[in-house]
Structures are given as structure tokens and as C-alpha cells.
Amino acid sequence: ATTPASSTATPAAGATTPASSTATPAAGATTPASSTATPAAGATTPAVGGASTSTVAVPQPLNCNYRIPAETTHIEQTIVMKWAEKAAEQSFDFDHNTIDNQLASLKSCYTEQGWQGFNDALQKSGNLNAIKSQQLMVSSMVNGESKVIEIKDNQWKVIIPMQVVYQNDKEKLTQPLTVNLVVGRKISGDLGIMQMIAIPRQTATSPTTGAQPTQENTTTPQTHQ
């Protein structure tokens, strides 16, 4: 009976070996624990990245869809100036193939009254018809330093030097303009052009230099006729 007891003791001693081998995985388990800590640190990085993503989403493109809450009472003049420059450039950016869609998008740059004035001038001057019939491409860029003058609360006068190019397959007209804008707030709180007066500068390079426009309208492609 003693022999089975000692043989039982032998497995017990053998059981110690698995126990020590169990201790080895336990030490190994520490390694996964530390590796778990590494993802935890890595998890911090996505969290920071997530925060930066939300921060990046806050600044809006400074264009005619720029949203300003109606309760905002003060707007920096630099924002007004940059917004006005973008709106003015868009007001002189037409493709005869897509001008109707471009005008629909351009409407958001203006107040209701401002848009009526701009659209009327575009129609009555014959400029809209000229762009379509002569298959003109109209492009523009600000080519000088703009100025902003606050007329009263939430209303500004912006003076923008621009260069407008009218071209088709046959000819090209480059016309420097001084664009005078009155910018105000819409009911929604957003900015909008209340009035635009574009005056050709004397340095205009036109095929017919004697044909200086007399009307103070928004676009003047007909001056090259």
C-alpha cells in the first residue's frame, strides 16, 4: 500500500512542474497586459485625432454659403472683406454652357433686393444675352488690395480692384474694374451683397478703346463689340 502512496507522491511532484509551467504563462500573461497598455496609449491617439477632426470641421469655407447665426452681433472686417472678394469673383465667373446654374448658385451671395438689382442689370444691359450668344467664358480675380468701410452696424462698403477676362474662340478682352459693394446681413444672419457697382478703370485693354460703358452695371462684356 506504501508503494501506491509514493507513486501518488510522484505525480504530485510532477504536478509541481505544471504549476511552474503555469507560472510561466502567468509571466507571459504580463506581456499581453503590457501590450494591452500599448493599445490603451494608442487609443489616446485616435481620441486626439477625433478631437482634431471635429475642430477642423468647425471653420467653414469663406464663400457665399458661409453661415453666421442671426444672434451674432459683431463680425470681423477681415471676414467681411474676404467674403466680399469671393462673392465678387463669383459674380464675374460665367461659362456660357452653364450660366443658368451658375446664376442659381450666385443668388445666395446677395440679399433679396441686391439680387434683383444685379439680375435686372445683367438682363437689361444685354450682358446675359451676350455671354450666351457669343459663347463667352468670363473669369475674374482680385488684383489689388481691397478696402472695407463700416457704414453702420452690420453694413459695410467694400471696394475691390478686380481684373475680369471675357473670351471666346475668336477674341479675348481683359478689363480692370473697381467693384464697389454694399454688404449687409440677411434675415438668416448671413452676409449678402445689397448693391454692386462695377466701374471700368482707365487701364482697360479693349479692342475698341473708345467704347467705354456709360452704365454702372455689374458686367460689361458688350464693351468689346
Short mmCIF file of C-alpha atoms in Angstrom, two decimals:
data_model
loop_
_atom_site.label_atom_id
_atom_site.label_comp_id
_atom_site.label_asym_id
_atom_site.label_seq_id
_atom_site.Cartn_x
_atom_site.Cartn_y
_atom_site.Cartn_z
CA ALA A 1 0.00 0.00 0.00
CA THR A 2 3.01 2.25 0.62
CA THR A 3 4.16 1.89 -2.97
CA PRO A 4 0.95 3.30 -4.44
CA ALA A 5 1.19 6.13 -1.94
CA SER A 6 4.72 7.02 -3.13
CA SER A 7 3.61 6.68 -6.74
CA THR A 8 0.88 9.10 -5.88
CA ALA A 9 3.55 11.41 -4.50
CA THR A 10 5.41 11.20 -7.80
CA PRO A 11 2.51 12.63 -9.76
CA ALA A 12 2.21 15.25 -7.03
CA ALA A 13 5.81 16.22 -7.66
CA GLY A 14 5.02 16.15 -11.34
CA ALA A 15 2.08 18.38 -10.64
CA THR A 16 4.56 20.94 -9.38
CA THR A 17 6.11 21.08 -12.82
CA PRO A 18 2.84 22.01 -14.49
CA ALA A 19 2.36 24.51 -11.72
CA SER A 20 5.71 26.13 -12.55
CA SER A 21 4.86 25.95 -16.23
CA THR A 22 1.60 27.64 -15.35
CA ALA A 23 3.65 30.32 -13.67
CA THR A 24 5.48 30.84 -16.94
CA PRO A 25 2.29 31.61 -18.83
CA ALA A 26 1.39 33.83 -15.91
CA ALA A 27 4.58 35.75 -16.53
CA GLY A 28 3.69 35.64 -20.20
CA ALA A 29 0.29 36.96 -19.31
CA THR A 30 2.05 40.03 -18.03
CA THR A 31 3.36 40.65 -21.52
CA PRO A 32 -0.13 40.71 -23.04
CA ALA A 33 -1.09 43.01 -20.21
CA SER A 34 1.69 45.42 -21.16
CA SER A 35 0.77 45.04 -24.81
CA THR A 36 -2.78 45.88 -23.81
CA ALA A 37 -1.39 49.00 -22.20
CA THR A 38 0.19 49.92 -25.53
CA PRO A 39 -3.15 49.91 -27.38
CA ALA A 40 -4.51 51.93 -24.49
CA ALA A 41 -1.88 54.54 -25.19
CA GLY A 42 -2.67 54.13 -28.87
CA ALA A 43 -6.32 54.64 -28.06
CA THR A 44 -5.40 58.08 -26.83
CA THR A 45 -4.09 58.95 -30.27
CA PRO A 46 -7.40 58.20 -32.04
CA ALA A 47 -9.14 60.20 -29.35
CA VAL A 48 -6.90 63.17 -30.09
CA GLY A 49 -7.38 62.58 -33.80
CA GLY A 50 -11.11 62.53 -33.30
CA ALA A 51 -10.96 65.82 -31.45
CA SER A 52 -8.84 67.42 -34.16
CA THR A 53 -11.29 66.19 -36.79
CA SER A 54 -14.15 67.95 -35.06
CA THR A 55 -12.00 71.06 -34.75
CA VAL A 56 -11.17 71.02 -38.45
CA ALA A 57 -14.87 70.75 -39.28
CA VAL A 58 -15.66 73.99 -37.46
CA PRO A 59 -14.10 76.54 -39.87
CA GLN A 60 -16.40 77.00 -42.85
CA PRO A 61 -15.26 77.84 -46.36
CA LEU A 62 -15.45 81.62 -46.62
CA ASN A 63 -17.81 81.71 -49.59
CA CYS A 64 -21.43 82.67 -50.26
CA ASN A 65 -22.66 79.70 -48.22
CA TYR A 66 -20.83 80.95 -45.12
CA ARG A 67 -23.28 80.70 -42.22
CA ILE A 68 -23.48 83.32 -39.48
CA PRO A 69 -26.06 82.92 -36.69
CA ALA A 70 -28.62 85.73 -36.60
CA GLU A 71 -27.78 86.39 -32.95
CA THR A 72 -24.15 87.20 -33.84
CA THR A 73 -23.85 90.98 -33.48
CA HIS A 74 -20.19 91.56 -34.37
CA ILE A 75 -18.39 90.33 -37.48
CA GLU A 76 -14.70 90.99 -38.05
CA GLN A 77 -13.99 93.26 -41.01
CA THR A 78 -11.39 90.80 -42.31
CA ILE A 79 -14.13 88.18 -42.64
CA VAL A 80 -16.38 90.67 -44.44
CA MET A 81 -13.58 91.60 -46.84
CA LYS A 82 -12.59 88.02 -47.69
CA TRP A 83 -16.23 87.04 -48.08
CA ALA A 84 -16.88 90.03 -50.36
CA GLU A 85 -13.86 89.19 -52.53
CA LYS A 86 -15.12 85.63 -53.04
CA ALA A 87 -18.65 86.87 -53.78
CA ALA A 88 -17.35 89.45 -56.28
CA GLU A 89 -15.23 86.86 -58.08
CA GLN A 90 -18.21 84.52 -58.27
CA SER A 91 -20.27 87.38 -59.72
CA PHE A 92 -17.84 87.53 -62.65
CA ASP A 93 -17.38 83.82 -63.22
CA PHE A 94 -19.57 82.51 -66.03
CA ASP A 95 -19.50 79.78 -68.63
CA HIS A 96 -21.98 80.21 -71.48
CA ASN A 97 -22.80 76.49 -71.21
CA THR A 98 -23.70 76.52 -67.52
CA ILE A 99 -24.57 80.15 -66.78
CA ASP A 100 -28.13 79.38 -65.69
CA ASN A 101 -26.91 77.01 -62.97
CA GLN A 102 -24.17 79.45 -62.01
CA LEU A 103 -26.72 82.22 -61.58
CA ALA A 104 -28.85 79.96 -59.39
CA SER A 105 -25.83 79.37 -57.13
CA LEU A 106 -24.82 83.04 -57.23
CA LYS A 107 -28.17 84.10 -55.79
CA SER A 108 -27.01 83.07 -52.31
CA CYS A 109 -24.32 85.79 -52.47
CA TYR A 110 -26.97 88.53 -52.46
CA THR A 111 -29.79 89.85 -50.35
CA GLU A 112 -33.19 89.62 -51.99
CA GLN A 113 -33.11 93.26 -53.07
CA GLY A 114 -29.46 93.06 -54.07
CA TRP A 115 -30.10 90.06 -56.28
CA GLN A 116 -32.99 91.77 -58.00
CA GLY A 117 -30.75 94.73 -58.84
CA PHE A 118 -27.90 92.53 -60.08
CA ASN A 119 -30.14 90.28 -62.16
CA ASP A 120 -32.00 93.24 -63.68
CA ALA A 121 -28.72 94.88 -64.69
CA LEU A 122 -27.49 91.63 -66.19
CA GLN A 123 -30.66 91.28 -68.25
CA LYS A 124 -31.25 94.90 -69.30
CA SER A 125 -27.64 95.58 -70.25
CA GLY A 126 -27.69 92.68 -72.67
CA ASN A 127 -24.74 91.11 -70.91
CA LEU A 128 -26.50 87.83 -70.20
CA ASN A 129 -27.53 87.52 -73.83
CA ALA A 130 -24.01 88.46 -74.98
CA ILE A 131 -22.43 85.74 -72.84
CA LYS A 132 -24.74 83.14 -74.35
CA SER A 133 -24.84 84.31 -77.96
CA GLN A 134 -21.11 84.98 -78.24
CA GLN A 135 -20.25 81.83 -76.26
CA LEU A 136 -18.19 83.77 -73.76
CA MET A 137 -16.21 82.48 -70.83
CA VAL A 138 -16.00 85.06 -68.06
CA SER A 139 -13.40 84.78 -65.31
CA SER A 140 -12.09 87.17 -62.70
CA MET A 141 -9.57 87.66 -59.94
CA VAL A 142 -8.85 90.24 -57.27
CA ASN A 143 -5.71 92.09 -58.39
CA GLY A 144 -5.10 94.60 -55.65
CA GLU A 145 -5.81 95.48 -52.05
CA SER A 146 -9.46 95.63 -51.02
CA LYS A 147 -10.81 98.13 -48.52
CA VAL A 148 -13.65 97.79 -46.03
CA ILE A 149 -15.51 100.72 -44.52
CA GLU A 150 -18.22 100.11 -41.93
CA ILE A 151 -21.20 102.26 -42.85
CA LYS A 152 -23.23 101.31 -39.78
CA ASP A 153 -23.93 98.25 -37.68
CA ASN A 154 -23.89 95.14 -39.86
CA GLN A 155 -23.43 97.10 -43.08
CA TRP A 156 -20.16 97.66 -44.91
CA LYS A 157 -18.86 99.25 -48.08
CA VAL A 158 -16.19 97.13 -49.75
CA ILE A 159 -14.02 98.41 -52.60
CA ILE A 160 -12.38 95.63 -54.61
CA PRO A 161 -9.93 96.04 -57.51
CA MET A 162 -10.55 93.25 -59.98
CA GLN A 163 -9.48 92.03 -63.37
CA VAL A 164 -12.20 90.44 -65.47
CA VAL A 165 -11.49 88.45 -68.63
CA TYR A 166 -14.09 87.84 -71.34
CA GLN A 167 -13.04 85.38 -74.03
CA ASN A 168 -14.28 83.03 -76.70
CA ASP A 169 -12.68 81.22 -79.62
CA LYS A 170 -12.12 84.44 -81.56
CA GLU A 171 -11.08 87.12 -79.10
CA LYS A 172 -10.18 87.99 -75.56
CA LEU A 173 -10.96 91.14 -73.59
CA THR A 174 -9.27 91.95 -70.30
CA GLN A 175 -11.00 94.65 -68.30
CA PRO A 176 -9.80 96.03 -64.95
CA LEU A 177 -12.70 97.06 -62.74
CA THR A 178 -13.22 98.80 -59.45
CA VAL A 179 -16.08 96.93 -57.81
CA ASN A 180 -17.99 98.79 -55.12
CA LEU A 181 -20.12 96.60 -52.90
CA VAL A 182 -22.51 97.33 -50.09
CA VAL A 183 -22.62 94.22 -47.91
CA GLY A 184 -25.25 93.66 -45.24
CA ARG A 185 -26.91 90.90 -43.24
CA LYS A 186 -29.76 88.72 -44.40
CA ILE A 187 -32.65 87.80 -42.12
CA SER A 188 -30.87 84.49 -41.55
CA GLY A 189 -27.82 86.37 -40.26
CA ASP A 190 -25.64 85.50 -43.25
CA LEU A 191 -23.82 88.12 -45.31
CA GLY A 192 -25.29 89.32 -48.59
CA ILE A 193 -24.49 91.87 -51.29
CA MET A 194 -27.05 94.67 -51.12
CA GLN A 195 -25.62 96.62 -54.05
CA MET A 196 -22.88 96.20 -56.63
CA ILE A 197 -21.48 98.91 -58.88
CA ALA A 198 -18.62 97.94 -61.20
CA ILE A 199 -16.69 100.81 -62.75
CA PRO A 200 -14.14 100.15 -65.52
CA ARG A 201 -10.70 101.54 -64.77
CA GLN A 202 -8.95 103.64 -67.38
CA THR A 203 -6.30 100.99 -67.92
CA ALA A 204 -8.80 98.71 -69.65
CA THR A 205 -7.30 96.90 -72.63
CA SER A 206 -10.11 96.68 -75.12
CA PRO A 207 -10.08 96.06 -78.89
CA THR A 208 -12.26 99.19 -79.17
CA THR A 209 -10.89 101.57 -76.59
CA GLY A 210 -13.39 104.26 -77.48
CA ALA A 211 -16.31 102.12 -76.38
CA GLN A 212 -16.36 102.94 -72.69
CA PRO A 213 -19.54 101.79 -70.93
CA THR A 214 -21.69 104.55 -69.56
CA GLN A 215 -23.87 102.48 -67.29
CA GLU A 216 -22.69 101.43 -63.86
CA ASN A 217 -23.72 97.82 -64.00
CA THR A 218 -22.25 94.56 -62.92
CA THR A 219 -20.68 93.14 -66.07
CA THR A 220 -19.58 94.79 -69.26
CA PRO A 221 -18.82 92.23 -71.96
CA GLN A 222 -20.60 94.32 -74.57
CA THR A 223 -17.81 96.91 -74.50
CA HIS A 224 -15.81 94.83 -76.96
CA GLN A 225 -18.49 94.94 -79.63
#
